[in-house]
Amino acid sequence: MSGWLEAFIVIAAVAIVVQMAILVVMVALMRDTAERFTRIASQLQSRIDPILLRTNRILEDSEERIASIVGDAAEISRLARNQTQRVDRVFNDAVERLRIQIIRADHILTGTLEVIEEAGTKVRTTFWEPVRQASAVLKGLKAGLDFIRGQRRRPAPDTAPQDEELFI
């Protein structure tokens, strides 16, 4: 059994040495990779730095302009709101005046129609009533004359009475 133990110890020592060699190779490769990434990062930074500097200058130069634009936009919106309120007031005033004028026109038209109706009633009572009365008197006279004429000329007993005589 001692042979087996020594064999396992030797195999374990060889495995540890192989693992250590693999780890050393990995560290060397990691160092190479880290150096490559460092070079790539420095190249990228050397390319990005001018872009960032230009962007920063542009932003600094346009900061006042942007502030001015924002201020102007705020002023424009305030003026637009004020103008809208004025237009609303004028429109409401115009609508109110129009409503009052329509009410006045309605009162005037109603009064005019009442006067016309009263005038029509007076014309009927003062003009047409005497005309009707005169017409009734004339109809009565005509009926009386027809009656008197009818007695002078007596129709034959077998003839039918005329329509006018039936209504008298």
PDB file of N, CA and C in Angstrom, residues 51-63 65-66:
ATOM      1  N   ILE A  51     -12.897  64.862 -30.326  1.00  0.00           N
ATOM      2  CA  ILE A  51     -14.350  64.969 -30.555  1.00  0.00           C
ATOM      3  C   ILE A  51     -15.020  65.561 -29.319  1.00  0.00           C
ATOM      4  N   LEU A  52     -14.637  65.077 -28.155  1.00  0.00           N
ATOM      5  CA  LEU A  52     -15.221  65.590 -26.920  1.00  0.00           C
ATOM      6  C   LEU A  52     -14.857  67.056 -26.697  1.00  0.00           C
ATOM      7  N   LEU A  53     -13.626  67.419 -27.045  1.00  0.00           N
ATOM      8  CA  LEU A  53     -13.216  68.821 -26.913  1.00  0.00           C
ATOM      9  C   LEU A  53     -14.045  69.726 -27.822  1.00  0.00           C
ATOM     10  N   ARG A  54     -14.231  69.286 -29.070  1.00  0.00           N
ATOM     11  CA  ARG A  54     -15.033  70.085 -30.014  1.00  0.00           C
ATOM     12  C   ARG A  54     -16.483  70.193 -29.532  1.00  0.00           C
ATOM     13  N   THR A  55     -17.024  69.076 -29.079  1.00  0.00           N
ATOM     14  CA  THR A  55     -18.404  69.084 -28.575  1.00  0.00           C
ATOM     15  C   THR A  55     -18.530  70.015 -27.381  1.00  0.00           C
ATOM     16  N   ASN A  56     -17.536  69.969 -26.504  1.00  0.00           N
ATOM     17  CA  ASN A  56     -17.549  70.837 -25.328  1.00  0.00           C
ATOM     18  C   ASN A  56     -17.490  72.306 -25.739  1.00  0.00           C
ATOM     19  N   ARG A  57     -16.631  72.626 -26.713  1.00  0.00           N
ATOM     20  CA  ARG A  57     -16.546  74.020 -27.203  1.00  0.00           C
ATOM     21  C   ARG A  57     -17.866  74.456 -27.834  1.00  0.00           C
ATOM     22  N   ILE A  58     -18.438  73.573 -28.627  1.00  0.00           N
ATOM     23  CA  ILE A  58     -19.719  73.908 -29.278  1.00  0.00           C
ATOM     24  C   ILE A  58     -20.788  74.170 -28.226  1.00  0.00           C
ATOM     25  N   LEU A  59     -20.845  73.306 -27.223  1.00  0.00           N
ATOM     26  CA  LEU A  59     -21.839  73.493 -26.162  1.00  0.00           C
ATOM     27  C   LEU A  59     -21.592  74.785 -25.389  1.00  0.00           C
ATOM     28  N   GLU A  60     -20.314  75.089 -25.118  1.00  0.00           N
ATOM     29  CA  GLU A  60     -20.013  76.328 -24.411  1.00  0.00           C
ATOM     30  C   GLU A  60     -20.379  77.542 -25.255  1.00  0.00           C
ATOM     31  N   ASP A  61     -20.074  77.461 -26.576  1.00  0.00           N
ATOM     32  CA  ASP A  61     -20.406  78.591 -27.457  1.00  0.00           C
ATOM     33  C   ASP A  61     -21.919  78.755 -27.606  1.00  0.00           C
ATOM     34  N   SER A  62     -22.622  77.653 -27.664  1.00  0.00           N
ATOM     35  CA  SER A  62     -24.060  77.746 -27.913  1.00  0.00           C
ATOM     36  C   SER A  62     -24.887  77.806 -26.636  1.00  0.00           C
ATOM     37  N   GLU A  63     -24.229  77.774 -25.491  1.00  0.00           N
ATOM     38  CA  GLU A  63     -24.970  77.825 -24.221  1.00  0.00           C
ATOM     39  C   GLU A  63     -25.773  79.110 -24.111  1.00  0.00           C
ATOM     40  N   ARG A  65     -26.733  81.016 -26.596  1.00  0.00           N
ATOM     41  CA  ARG A  65     -27.762  80.991 -27.648  1.00  0.00           C
ATOM     42  C   ARG A  65     -28.943  80.128 -27.219  1.00  0.00           C
ATOM     43  N   ILE A  66     -28.636  78.979 -26.649  1.00  0.00           N
ATOM     44  CA  ILE A  66     -29.707  78.083 -26.198  1.00  0.00           C
ATOM     45  C   ILE A  66     -30.518  78.764 -25.103  1.00  0.00           C
TER      46      ILE A  66
END
